[in-house]
């Protein structure tokens, strides 16, 4: 009897042990489904690959991965547009967001806009099905909920297929709104206000600047909230030329500038005559406010732009009382009116530099053949910034080809090509900056390179086969497939490229 009890006890222990083992195996199996990719639960990693790593226009295969590393979708024959004006090798999207892709791109297209040779469509990541199949219509994704099927006059649709408006004229994304020639919508397509014949001028914060015209040809300017409430109206005949922070620039009928402080009733703080009276060394006309600079050392400063008597324009950095501190010739200043930044660039003997006049951030570099007496054509200079990383494209002093330099401080890299270089810089969602360089653009010898920088502007180690990289992971295209590494350089996932 004792042996029977002992055997039963051992049998029960074995069953319990066996069940524990099964439980551990199930737990281990569950652990394997836990996130292995540094993504949020509601995010997807979207990658695109192409022959010979070519992906300036997104390549010819789109892969979608979730946080567990599982492949969610595979679109053969398609490439990424980057869900915006810039093409992309890879990006992180919310699972609810539509994915904008293209098909039919012709490598080496002779047109200056490669996208012209592609058919664009919208793919639902949530439903894993087409919202809009690729077509030759120039589809434009305006928000996660809205798109148009053409450039200027086109139909405005919701991504569920509902046509909100036929023959929408000039529909475009403006901050948190979509605005065409007649209406203002929110990003979900809800009409907020009718323009009633007023013309959209620009967005100031979340408020809308409109121009109205009287029957006699005179005009007025008004600032309006999206619900139609008027903030202020200016009807003295002044012509709006721009705004910076709480200030706005205007010209009168004689072309003379004025600066007004914005408020319920705009008030003049500086006239062109007043500015010239304060600064006897300045002569010119067409005064306007280009920027406002704030610093602990100097307080508030203003950057005024004027054209001198010889037709050359200058940017004047002024103190709080509008006295000139430093003058910069326009042909060495890149004014990005979109983001309001001003960049002063110089070329010296074998070196160059760029300085942000508002933040004092700088970039310097060394390059053979640079000479102060061979300044690049200002029209051939473009300065760009993403995060703390600065980039500059300019025509080589030899007159042949272009150079692109990027970095911060003296930690810079230079890329030179004897034909042409096109570059873009994009700040990713975690602050990492992707720098994309296309050499020999629009020729049979196109080659692309990619570099990544940390949010503070330090170069990250990468190579030509990197499809996507941020501070948490790196996605590399190899002959075997795609390797995904974590921040420590360990491979956390492998994805095959063959179906």
Coordinates of N, CA and C in Angstrom, one line a residue, residues 100 120-122 132-133 135-159 162-173 178-180 185:
X100 N 1.3 56.0 -49.1 CA 1.3 56.5 -50.5 C 2.5 55.8 -51.2
X120 N 0.7 56.9 -58.9 CA 0.6 56.9 -57.5 C -0.7 56.3 -57.0
X121 N -0.6 55.6 -55.9 CA -1.8 55.0 -55.3 C -1.8 55.1 -53.7
X122 N -2.9 54.8 -53.1 CA -3.0 54.8 -51.6 C -3.3 53.4 -51.1
X132 N -6.9 53.5 -53.0 CA -6.9 54.0 -54.4 C -5.8 53.3 -55.1
X133 N -6.2 52.5 -56.1 CA -5.2 51.8 -56.9 C -4.4 52.8 -57.7
X135 N -2.8 55.0 -60.4 CA -3.3 55.5 -61.7 C -2.4 56.6 -62.1
X136 N -2.6 57.0 -63.3 CA -1.8 58.1 -63.9 C -2.2 59.5 -63.4
X137 N -3.3 59.6 -62.7 CA -3.7 60.8 -62.1 C -2.7 61.2 -61.0
X138 N -2.5 62.5 -60.9 CA -1.5 63.0 -59.9 C -2.1 63.0 -58.6
X139 N -2.2 61.9 -57.9 CA -2.8 61.8 -56.6 C -1.9 62.6 -55.6
X140 N -2.6 63.4 -54.7 CA -1.9 64.1 -53.6 C -2.5 63.8 -52.3
X141 N -1.8 63.2 -51.4 CA -2.3 62.9 -50.1 C -2.1 64.1 -49.2
X142 N -3.2 64.7 -48.7 CA -3.2 66.0 -48.0 C -3.2 65.7 -46.5
X143 N -3.8 64.6 -46.0 CA -3.8 64.2 -44.6 C -4.1 62.7 -44.6
X144 N -4.1 62.2 -43.4 CA -4.5 60.7 -43.3 C -5.9 60.5 -43.8
X145 N -6.7 61.5 -43.9 CA -8.1 61.3 -44.3 C -8.5 61.9 -45.7
X146 N -7.6 62.8 -46.3 CA -8.0 63.5 -47.5 C -6.9 63.4 -48.6
X147 N -7.4 63.4 -49.8 CA -6.5 63.4 -50.9 C -7.2 64.0 -52.1
X148 N -6.4 64.5 -53.1 CA -7.0 65.0 -54.4 C -6.5 64.1 -55.5
X149 N -7.2 64.1 -56.6 CA -6.8 63.2 -57.7 C -6.2 64.0 -58.9
X150 N -5.6 65.2 -58.6 CA -5.0 66.0 -59.6 C -4.2 67.1 -58.9
X151 N -3.6 68.0 -59.8 CA -2.8 69.1 -59.2 C -3.6 70.3 -58.8
X152 N -4.0 71.1 -59.8 CA -4.7 72.3 -59.5 C -6.3 72.1 -59.3
X153 N -7.0 72.0 -60.4 CA -8.4 71.7 -60.4 C -8.6 70.2 -60.3
X154 N -9.1 69.7 -59.2 CA -9.3 68.2 -59.1 C -10.4 68.0 -58.1
X155 N -10.7 66.7 -57.9 CA -11.7 66.3 -56.9 C -11.1 66.1 -55.6
X156 N -11.8 66.5 -54.5 CA -11.3 66.3 -53.2 C -12.1 65.1 -52.5
X157 N -11.3 64.1 -52.1 CA -11.9 62.9 -51.6 C -11.4 62.6 -50.1
X158 N -12.3 61.9 -49.4 CA -11.9 61.2 -48.2 C -11.3 59.9 -48.6
X159 N -10.4 59.4 -47.7 CA -9.7 58.1 -48.0 C -10.7 56.9 -48.0
X162 N -15.3 58.7 -50.3 CA -16.3 59.8 -50.4 C -15.8 61.0 -51.1
X163 N -16.5 61.5 -52.1 CA -16.0 62.7 -52.8 C -16.6 63.9 -52.0
X164 N -15.8 64.7 -51.4 CA -16.3 65.9 -50.7 C -16.6 67.0 -51.6
X165 N -15.8 67.2 -52.7 CA -16.1 68.3 -53.6 C -15.5 68.0 -54.9
X166 N -16.3 68.2 -56.0 CA -15.8 68.0 -57.3 C -15.2 69.4 -57.8
X167 N -14.2 69.3 -58.6 CA -13.6 70.5 -59.2 C -13.1 71.4 -58.2
X168 N -12.5 70.9 -57.2 CA -11.9 71.8 -56.1 C -10.7 72.5 -56.7
X169 N -10.6 73.8 -56.6 CA -9.6 74.6 -57.2 C -8.5 74.9 -56.2
X170 N -7.3 74.3 -56.4 CA -6.1 74.7 -55.6 C -6.1 74.1 -54.2
X171 N -6.8 73.0 -54.0 CA -6.8 72.4 -52.6 C -5.4 72.0 -52.2
X172 N -5.0 72.5 -51.0 CA -3.7 72.2 -50.5 C -3.7 72.2 -49.0
X173 N -2.7 71.5 -48.4 CA -2.6 71.4 -47.0 C -1.9 72.7 -46.5
X178 N -7.1 72.2 -44.7 CA -7.0 72.0 -46.1 C -7.8 73.2 -46.7
X179 N -7.2 74.0 -47.6 CA -7.9 75.2 -48.1 C -7.9 75.2 -49.6
X180 N -9.0 75.4 -50.2 CA -9.1 75.6 -51.7 C -9.6 77.0 -51.9
X185 N -11.3 73.5 -44.7 CA -11.7 72.3 -44.1 C -10.7 71.9 -43.0

